[in-house]
PDB file of N, CA and C in Angstrom:
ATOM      1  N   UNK R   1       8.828  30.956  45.800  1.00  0.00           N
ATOM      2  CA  UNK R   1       7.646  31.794  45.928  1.00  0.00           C
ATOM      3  C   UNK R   1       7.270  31.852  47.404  1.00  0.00           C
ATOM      4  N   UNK R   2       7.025  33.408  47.813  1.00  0.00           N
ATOM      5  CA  UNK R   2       6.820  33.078  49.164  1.00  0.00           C
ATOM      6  C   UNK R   2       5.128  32.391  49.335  1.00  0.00           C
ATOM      7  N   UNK R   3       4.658  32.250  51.033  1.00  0.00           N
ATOM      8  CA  UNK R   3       3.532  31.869  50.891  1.00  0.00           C
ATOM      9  C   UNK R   3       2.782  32.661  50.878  1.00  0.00           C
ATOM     10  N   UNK R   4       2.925  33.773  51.275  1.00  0.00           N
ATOM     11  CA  UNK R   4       1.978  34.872  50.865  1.00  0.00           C
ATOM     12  C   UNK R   4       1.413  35.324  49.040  1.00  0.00           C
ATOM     13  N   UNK R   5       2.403  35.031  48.246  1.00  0.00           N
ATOM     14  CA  UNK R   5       2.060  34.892  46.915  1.00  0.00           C
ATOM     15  C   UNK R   5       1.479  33.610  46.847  1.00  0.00           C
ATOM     16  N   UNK R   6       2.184  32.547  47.124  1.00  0.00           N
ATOM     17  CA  UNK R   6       1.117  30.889  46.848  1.00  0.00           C
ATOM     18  C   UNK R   6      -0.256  31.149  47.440  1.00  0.00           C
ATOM     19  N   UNK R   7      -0.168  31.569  48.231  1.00  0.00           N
ATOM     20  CA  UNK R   7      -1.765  31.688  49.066  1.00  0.00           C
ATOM     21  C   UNK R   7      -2.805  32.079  48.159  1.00  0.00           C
ATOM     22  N   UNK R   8      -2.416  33.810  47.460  1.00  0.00           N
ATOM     23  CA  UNK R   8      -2.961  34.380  46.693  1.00  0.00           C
ATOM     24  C   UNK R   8      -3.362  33.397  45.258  1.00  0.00           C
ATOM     25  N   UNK R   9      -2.029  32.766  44.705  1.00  0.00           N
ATOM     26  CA  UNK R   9      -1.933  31.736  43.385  1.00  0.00           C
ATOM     27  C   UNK R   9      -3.447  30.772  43.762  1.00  0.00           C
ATOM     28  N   UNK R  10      -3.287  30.480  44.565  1.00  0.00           N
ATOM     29  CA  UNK R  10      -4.156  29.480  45.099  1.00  0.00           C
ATOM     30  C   UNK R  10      -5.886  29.997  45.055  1.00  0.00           C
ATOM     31  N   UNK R  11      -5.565  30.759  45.607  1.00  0.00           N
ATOM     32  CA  UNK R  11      -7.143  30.994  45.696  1.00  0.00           C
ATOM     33  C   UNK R  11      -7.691  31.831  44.150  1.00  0.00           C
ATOM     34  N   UNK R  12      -6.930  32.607  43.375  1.00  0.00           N
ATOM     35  CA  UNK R  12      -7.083  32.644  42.216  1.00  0.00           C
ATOM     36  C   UNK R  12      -7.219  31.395  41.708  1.00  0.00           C
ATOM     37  N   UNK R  13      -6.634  30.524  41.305  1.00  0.00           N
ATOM     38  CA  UNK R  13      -7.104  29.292  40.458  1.00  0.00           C
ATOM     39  C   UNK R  13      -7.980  28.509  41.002  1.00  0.00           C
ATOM     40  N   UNK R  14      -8.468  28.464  42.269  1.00  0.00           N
ATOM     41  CA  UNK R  14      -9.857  28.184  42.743  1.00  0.00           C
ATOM     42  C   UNK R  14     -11.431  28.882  42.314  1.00  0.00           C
ATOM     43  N   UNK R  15     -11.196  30.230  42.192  1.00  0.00           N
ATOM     44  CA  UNK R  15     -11.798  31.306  41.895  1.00  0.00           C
ATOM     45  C   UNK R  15     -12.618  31.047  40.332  1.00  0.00           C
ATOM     46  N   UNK R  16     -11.514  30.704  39.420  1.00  0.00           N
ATOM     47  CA  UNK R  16     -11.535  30.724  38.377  1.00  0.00           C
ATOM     48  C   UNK R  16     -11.751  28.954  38.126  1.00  0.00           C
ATOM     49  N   UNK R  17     -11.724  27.877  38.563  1.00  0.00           N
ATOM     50  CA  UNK R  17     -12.245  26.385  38.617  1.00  0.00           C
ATOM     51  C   UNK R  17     -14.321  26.754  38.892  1.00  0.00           C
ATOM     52  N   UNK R  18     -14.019  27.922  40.022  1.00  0.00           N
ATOM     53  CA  UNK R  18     -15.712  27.964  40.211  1.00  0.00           C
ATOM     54  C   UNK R  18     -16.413  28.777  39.513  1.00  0.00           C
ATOM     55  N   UNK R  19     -15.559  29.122  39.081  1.00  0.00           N
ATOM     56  CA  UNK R  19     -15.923  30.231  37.884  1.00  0.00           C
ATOM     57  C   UNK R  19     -16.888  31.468  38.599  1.00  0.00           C
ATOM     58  N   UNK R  20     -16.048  32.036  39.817  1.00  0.00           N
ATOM     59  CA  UNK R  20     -17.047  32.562  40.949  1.00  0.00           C
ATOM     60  C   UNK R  20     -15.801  33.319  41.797  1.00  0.00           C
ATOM     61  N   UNK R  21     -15.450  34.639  40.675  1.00  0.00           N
ATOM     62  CA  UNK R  21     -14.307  35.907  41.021  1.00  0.00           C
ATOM     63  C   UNK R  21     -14.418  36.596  42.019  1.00  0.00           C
ATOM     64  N   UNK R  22     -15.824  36.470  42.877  1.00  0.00           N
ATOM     65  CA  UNK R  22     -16.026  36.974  43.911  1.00  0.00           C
ATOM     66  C   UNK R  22     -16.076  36.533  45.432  1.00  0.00           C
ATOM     67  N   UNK R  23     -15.435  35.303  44.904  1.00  0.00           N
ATOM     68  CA  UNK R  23     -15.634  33.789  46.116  1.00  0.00           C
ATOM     69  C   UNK R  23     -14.765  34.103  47.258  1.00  0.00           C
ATOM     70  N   UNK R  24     -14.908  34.307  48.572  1.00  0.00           N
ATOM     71  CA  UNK R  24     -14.351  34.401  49.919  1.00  0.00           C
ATOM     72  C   UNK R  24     -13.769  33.040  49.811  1.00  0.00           C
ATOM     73  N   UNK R  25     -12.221  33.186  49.859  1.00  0.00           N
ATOM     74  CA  UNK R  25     -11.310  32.512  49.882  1.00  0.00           C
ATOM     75  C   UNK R  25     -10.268  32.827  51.078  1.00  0.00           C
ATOM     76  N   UNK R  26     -10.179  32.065  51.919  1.00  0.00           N
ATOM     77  CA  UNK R  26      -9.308  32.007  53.073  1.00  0.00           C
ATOM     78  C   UNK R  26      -8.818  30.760  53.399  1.00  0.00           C
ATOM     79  N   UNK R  27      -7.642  30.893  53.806  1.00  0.00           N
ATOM     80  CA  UNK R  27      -6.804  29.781  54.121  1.00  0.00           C
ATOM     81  C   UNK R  27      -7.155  28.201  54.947  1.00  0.00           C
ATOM     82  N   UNK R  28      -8.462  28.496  55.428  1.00  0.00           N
ATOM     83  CA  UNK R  28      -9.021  27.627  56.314  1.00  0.00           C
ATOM     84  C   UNK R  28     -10.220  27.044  55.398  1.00  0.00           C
ATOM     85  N   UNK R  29     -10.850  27.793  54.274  1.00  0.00           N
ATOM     86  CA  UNK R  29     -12.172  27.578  53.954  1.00  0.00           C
ATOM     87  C   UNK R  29     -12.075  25.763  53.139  1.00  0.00           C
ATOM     88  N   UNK R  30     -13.365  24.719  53.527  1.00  0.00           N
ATOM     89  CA  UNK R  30     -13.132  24.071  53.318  1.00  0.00           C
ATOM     90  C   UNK R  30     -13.065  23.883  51.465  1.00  0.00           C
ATOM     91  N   UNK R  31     -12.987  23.088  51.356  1.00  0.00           N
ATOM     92  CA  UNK R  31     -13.224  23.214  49.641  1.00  0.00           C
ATOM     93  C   UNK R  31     -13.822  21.913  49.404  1.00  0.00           C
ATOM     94  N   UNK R  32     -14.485  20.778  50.237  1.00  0.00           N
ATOM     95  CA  UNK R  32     -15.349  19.754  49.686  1.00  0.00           C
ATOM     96  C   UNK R  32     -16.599  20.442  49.797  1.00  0.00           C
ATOM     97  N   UNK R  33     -17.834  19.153  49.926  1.00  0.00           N
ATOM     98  CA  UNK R  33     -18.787  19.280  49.840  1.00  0.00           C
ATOM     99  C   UNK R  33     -19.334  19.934  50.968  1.00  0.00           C
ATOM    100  N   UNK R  34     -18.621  20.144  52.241  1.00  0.00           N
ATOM    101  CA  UNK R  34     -19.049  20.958  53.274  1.00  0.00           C
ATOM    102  C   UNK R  34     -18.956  22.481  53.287  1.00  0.00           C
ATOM    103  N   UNK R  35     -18.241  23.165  52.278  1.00  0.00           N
ATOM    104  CA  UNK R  35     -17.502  24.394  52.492  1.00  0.00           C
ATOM    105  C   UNK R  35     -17.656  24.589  50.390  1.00  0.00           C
ATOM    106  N   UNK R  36     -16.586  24.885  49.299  1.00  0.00           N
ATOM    107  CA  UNK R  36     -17.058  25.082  48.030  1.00  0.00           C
ATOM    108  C   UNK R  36     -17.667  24.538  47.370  1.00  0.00           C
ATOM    109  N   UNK R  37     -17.654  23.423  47.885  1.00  0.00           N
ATOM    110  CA  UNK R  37     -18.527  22.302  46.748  1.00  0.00           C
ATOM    111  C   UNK R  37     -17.341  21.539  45.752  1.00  0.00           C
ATOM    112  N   UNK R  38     -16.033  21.369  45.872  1.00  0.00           N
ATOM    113  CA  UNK R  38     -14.981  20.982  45.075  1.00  0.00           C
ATOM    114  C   UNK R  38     -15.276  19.473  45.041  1.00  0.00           C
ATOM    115  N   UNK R  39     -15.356  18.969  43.708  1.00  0.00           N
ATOM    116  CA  UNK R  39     -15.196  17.879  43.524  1.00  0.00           C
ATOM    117  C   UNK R  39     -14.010  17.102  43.481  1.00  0.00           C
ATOM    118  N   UNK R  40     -13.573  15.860  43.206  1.00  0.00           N
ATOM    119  CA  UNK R  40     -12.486  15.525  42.790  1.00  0.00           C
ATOM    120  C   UNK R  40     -11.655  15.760  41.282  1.00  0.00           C
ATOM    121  N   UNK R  41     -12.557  15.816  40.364  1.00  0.00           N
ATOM    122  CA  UNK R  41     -12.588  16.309  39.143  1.00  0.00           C
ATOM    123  C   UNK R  41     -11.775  17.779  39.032  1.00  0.00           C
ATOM    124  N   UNK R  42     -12.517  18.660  40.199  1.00  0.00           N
ATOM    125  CA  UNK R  42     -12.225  20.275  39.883  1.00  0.00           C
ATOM    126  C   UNK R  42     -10.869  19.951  40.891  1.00  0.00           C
ATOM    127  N   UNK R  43     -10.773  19.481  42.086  1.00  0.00           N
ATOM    128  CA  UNK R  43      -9.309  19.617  42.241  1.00  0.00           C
ATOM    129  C   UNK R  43      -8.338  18.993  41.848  1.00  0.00           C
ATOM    130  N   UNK R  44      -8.498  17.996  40.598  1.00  0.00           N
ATOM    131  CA  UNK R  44      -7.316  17.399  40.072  1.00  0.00           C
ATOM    132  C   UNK R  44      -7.071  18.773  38.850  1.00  0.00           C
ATOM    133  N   UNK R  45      -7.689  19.522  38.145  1.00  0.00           N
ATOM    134  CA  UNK R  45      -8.086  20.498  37.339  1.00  0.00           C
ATOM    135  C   UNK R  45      -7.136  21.896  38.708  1.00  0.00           C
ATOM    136  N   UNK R  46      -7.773  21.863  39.823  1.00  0.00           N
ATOM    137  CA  UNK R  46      -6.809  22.547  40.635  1.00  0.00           C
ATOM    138  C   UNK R  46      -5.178  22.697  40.787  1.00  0.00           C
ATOM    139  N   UNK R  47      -4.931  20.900  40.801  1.00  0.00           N
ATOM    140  CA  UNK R  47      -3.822  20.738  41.281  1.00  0.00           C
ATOM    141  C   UNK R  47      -2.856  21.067  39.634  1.00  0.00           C
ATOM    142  N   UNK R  48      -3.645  20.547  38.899  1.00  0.00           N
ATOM    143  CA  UNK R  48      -2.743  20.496  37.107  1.00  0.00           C
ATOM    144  C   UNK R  48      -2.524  22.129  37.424  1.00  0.00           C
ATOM    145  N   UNK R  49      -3.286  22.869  37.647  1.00  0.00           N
ATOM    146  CA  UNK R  49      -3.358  24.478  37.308  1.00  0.00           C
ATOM    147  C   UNK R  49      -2.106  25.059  38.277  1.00  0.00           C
ATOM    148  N   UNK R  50      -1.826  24.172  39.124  1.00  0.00           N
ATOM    149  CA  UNK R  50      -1.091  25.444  40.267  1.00  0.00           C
ATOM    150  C   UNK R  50      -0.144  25.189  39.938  1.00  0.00           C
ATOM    151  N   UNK R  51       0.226  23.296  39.241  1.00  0.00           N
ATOM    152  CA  UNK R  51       1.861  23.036  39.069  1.00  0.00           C
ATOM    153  C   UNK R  51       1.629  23.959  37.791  1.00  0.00           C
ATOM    154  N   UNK R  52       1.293  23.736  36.814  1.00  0.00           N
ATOM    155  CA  UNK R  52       1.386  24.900  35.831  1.00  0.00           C
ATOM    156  C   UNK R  52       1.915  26.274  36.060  1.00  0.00           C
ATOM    157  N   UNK R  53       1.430  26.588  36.839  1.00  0.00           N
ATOM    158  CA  UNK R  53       1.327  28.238  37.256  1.00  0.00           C
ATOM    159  C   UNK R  53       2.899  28.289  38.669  1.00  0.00           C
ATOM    160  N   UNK R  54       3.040  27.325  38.937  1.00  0.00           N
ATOM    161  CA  UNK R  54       4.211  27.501  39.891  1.00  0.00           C
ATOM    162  C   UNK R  54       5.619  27.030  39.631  1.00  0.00           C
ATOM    163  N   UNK R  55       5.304  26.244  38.447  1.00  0.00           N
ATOM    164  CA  UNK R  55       6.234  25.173  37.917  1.00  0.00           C
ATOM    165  C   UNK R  55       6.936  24.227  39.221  1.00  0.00           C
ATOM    166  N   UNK R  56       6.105  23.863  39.792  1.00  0.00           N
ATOM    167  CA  UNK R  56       6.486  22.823  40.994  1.00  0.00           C
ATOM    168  C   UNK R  56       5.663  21.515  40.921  1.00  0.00           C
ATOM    169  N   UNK R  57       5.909  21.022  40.948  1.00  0.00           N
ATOM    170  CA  UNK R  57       5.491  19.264  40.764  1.00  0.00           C
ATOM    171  C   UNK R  57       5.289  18.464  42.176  1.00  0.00           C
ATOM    172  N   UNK R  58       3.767  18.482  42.231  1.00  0.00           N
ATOM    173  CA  UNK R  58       3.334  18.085  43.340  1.00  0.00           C
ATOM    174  C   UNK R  58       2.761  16.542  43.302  1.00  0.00           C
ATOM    175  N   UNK R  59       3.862  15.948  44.391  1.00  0.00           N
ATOM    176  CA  UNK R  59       4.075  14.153  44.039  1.00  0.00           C
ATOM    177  C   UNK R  59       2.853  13.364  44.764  1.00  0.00           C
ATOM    178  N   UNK R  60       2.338  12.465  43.850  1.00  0.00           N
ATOM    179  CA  UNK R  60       0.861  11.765  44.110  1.00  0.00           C
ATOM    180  C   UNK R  60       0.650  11.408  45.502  1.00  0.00           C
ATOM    181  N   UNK R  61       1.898  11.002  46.324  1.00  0.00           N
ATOM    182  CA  UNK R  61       1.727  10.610  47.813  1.00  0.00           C
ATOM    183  C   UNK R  61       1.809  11.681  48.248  1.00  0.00           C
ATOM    184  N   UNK R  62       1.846  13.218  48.063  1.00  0.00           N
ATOM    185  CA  UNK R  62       1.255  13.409  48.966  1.00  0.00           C
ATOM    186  C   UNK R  62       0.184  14.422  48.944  1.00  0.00           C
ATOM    187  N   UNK R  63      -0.458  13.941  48.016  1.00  0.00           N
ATOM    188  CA  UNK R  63      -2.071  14.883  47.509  1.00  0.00           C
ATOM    189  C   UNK R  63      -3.122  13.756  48.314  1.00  0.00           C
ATOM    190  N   UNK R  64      -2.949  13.960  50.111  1.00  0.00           N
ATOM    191  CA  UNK R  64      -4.086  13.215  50.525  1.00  0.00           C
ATOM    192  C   UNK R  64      -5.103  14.256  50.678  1.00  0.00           C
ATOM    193  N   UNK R  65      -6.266  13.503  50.783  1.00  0.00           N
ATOM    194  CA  UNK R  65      -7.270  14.038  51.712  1.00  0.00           C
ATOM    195  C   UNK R  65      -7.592  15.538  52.410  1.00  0.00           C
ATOM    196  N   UNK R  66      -6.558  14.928  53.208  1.00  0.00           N
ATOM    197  CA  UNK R  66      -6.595  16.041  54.520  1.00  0.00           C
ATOM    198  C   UNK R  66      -5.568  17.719  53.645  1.00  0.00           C
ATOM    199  N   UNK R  67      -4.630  17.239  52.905  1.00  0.00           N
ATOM    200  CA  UNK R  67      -3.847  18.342  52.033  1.00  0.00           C
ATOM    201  C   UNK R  67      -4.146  18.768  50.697  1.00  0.00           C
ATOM    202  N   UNK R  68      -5.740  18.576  50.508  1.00  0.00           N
ATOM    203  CA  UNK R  68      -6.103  18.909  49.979  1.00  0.00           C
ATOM    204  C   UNK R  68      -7.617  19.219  50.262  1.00  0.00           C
ATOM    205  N   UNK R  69      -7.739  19.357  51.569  1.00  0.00           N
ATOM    206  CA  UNK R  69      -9.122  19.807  52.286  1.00  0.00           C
ATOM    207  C   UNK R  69      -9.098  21.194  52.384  1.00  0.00           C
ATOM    208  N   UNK R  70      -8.402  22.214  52.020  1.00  0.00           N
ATOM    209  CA  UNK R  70      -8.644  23.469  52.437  1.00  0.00           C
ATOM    210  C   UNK R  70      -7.128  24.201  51.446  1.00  0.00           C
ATOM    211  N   UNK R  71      -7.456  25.324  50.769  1.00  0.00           N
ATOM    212  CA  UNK R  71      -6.476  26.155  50.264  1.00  0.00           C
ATOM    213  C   UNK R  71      -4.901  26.228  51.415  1.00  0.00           C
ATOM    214  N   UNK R  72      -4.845  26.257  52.894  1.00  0.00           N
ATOM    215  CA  UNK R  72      -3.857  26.272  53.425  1.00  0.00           C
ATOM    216  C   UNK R  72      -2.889  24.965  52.749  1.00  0.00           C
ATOM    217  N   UNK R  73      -3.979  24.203  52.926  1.00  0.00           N
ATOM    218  CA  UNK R  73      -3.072  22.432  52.753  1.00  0.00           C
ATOM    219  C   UNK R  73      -2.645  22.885  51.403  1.00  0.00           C
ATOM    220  N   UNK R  74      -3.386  23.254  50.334  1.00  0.00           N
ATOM    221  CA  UNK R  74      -2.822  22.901  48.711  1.00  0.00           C
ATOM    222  C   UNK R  74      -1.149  24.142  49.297  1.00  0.00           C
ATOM    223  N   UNK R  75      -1.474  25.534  49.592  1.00  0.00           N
ATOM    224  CA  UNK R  75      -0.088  26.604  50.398  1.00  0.00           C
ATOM    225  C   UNK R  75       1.287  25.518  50.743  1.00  0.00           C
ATOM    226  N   UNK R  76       0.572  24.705  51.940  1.00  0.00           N
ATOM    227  CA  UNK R  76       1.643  23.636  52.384  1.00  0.00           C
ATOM    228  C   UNK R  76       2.576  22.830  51.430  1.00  0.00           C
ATOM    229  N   UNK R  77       1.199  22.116  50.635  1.00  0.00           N
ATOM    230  CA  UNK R  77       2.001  21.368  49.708  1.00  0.00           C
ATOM    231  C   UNK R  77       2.727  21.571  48.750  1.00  0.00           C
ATOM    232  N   UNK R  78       2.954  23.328  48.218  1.00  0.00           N
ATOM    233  CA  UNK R  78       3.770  23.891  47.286  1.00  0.00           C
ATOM    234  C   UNK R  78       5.016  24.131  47.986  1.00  0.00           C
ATOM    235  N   UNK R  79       4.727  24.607  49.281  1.00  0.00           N
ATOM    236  CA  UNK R  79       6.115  24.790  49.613  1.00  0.00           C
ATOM    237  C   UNK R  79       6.900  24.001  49.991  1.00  0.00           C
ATOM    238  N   UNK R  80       6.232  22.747  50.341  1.00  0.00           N
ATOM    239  CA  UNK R  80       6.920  21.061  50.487  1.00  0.00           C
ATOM    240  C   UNK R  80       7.486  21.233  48.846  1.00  0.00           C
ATOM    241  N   UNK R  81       6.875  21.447  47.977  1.00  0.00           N
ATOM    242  CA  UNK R  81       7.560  20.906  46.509  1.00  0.00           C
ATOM    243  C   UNK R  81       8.747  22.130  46.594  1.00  0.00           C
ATOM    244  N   UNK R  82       8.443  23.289  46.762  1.00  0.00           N
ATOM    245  CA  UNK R  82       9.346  24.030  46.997  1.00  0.00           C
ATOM    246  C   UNK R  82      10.910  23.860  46.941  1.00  0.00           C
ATOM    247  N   UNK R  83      10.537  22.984  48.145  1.00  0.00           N
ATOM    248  CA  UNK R  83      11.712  22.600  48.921  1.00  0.00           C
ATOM    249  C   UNK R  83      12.634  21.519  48.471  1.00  0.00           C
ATOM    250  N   UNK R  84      11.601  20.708  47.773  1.00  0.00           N
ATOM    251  CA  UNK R  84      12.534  19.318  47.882  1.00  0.00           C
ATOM    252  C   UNK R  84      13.413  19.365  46.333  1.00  0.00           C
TER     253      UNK R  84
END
C-alpha cells in the first residue's frame, strides 16, 4: 500500500474512533491530550483497526510513544510492517 493510501487509511479510522467525520487530520496533527484528545484505550482500538484494515501486523516494540504521537508515525509504522 502506498503511503499516500495509508495516510488516508489512517486518518479515516481516526475519524471514525472520534466519531468526528469532519476532523482536520494531517500528518503532523498531534493525537494525545495536546492535539485530539486520543487516549490509550482509543489508540489501541486505532492500532487493532488499521492491522485489520491493512492486514499488516504491527509488532509491540515498536508501538512507542513517539510512533504513535501523530498519524505520520502510525503512516511510518505500516510501512515498517510493510516491509519486513
Amino acid at each position: 500500500m502506498d503511503p499516500m493510501r495509508l495516510g488516508e487509511t489512517v486518518a479515516a479510522v481516526i475519524r471514525e474512533q472520534l466519531a468526528s467525520p469532519d476532523a482536520v487530520i494531517t500528518p503532523d496533527t498531534p493525537l494525545g491530550a495536546d492535539g485530539l484528545g486520543i487516549d490509550s484505550v482509543d489508540c489501541l482500538a486505532i492500532v487493532l483497526e488499521l492491522e485489520r484494515r491493512t492486514g499488516l501486523a504491527l509488532r509491540d516494540e515498536h508501538l512507542t510513544a513517539e510512533a504513535l504521537a501523530t498519524p505520520g508515525g502510525l503512516v511510518q509504522l505500516l510501512e515498517q510492517a510493510g516491509q519486513s
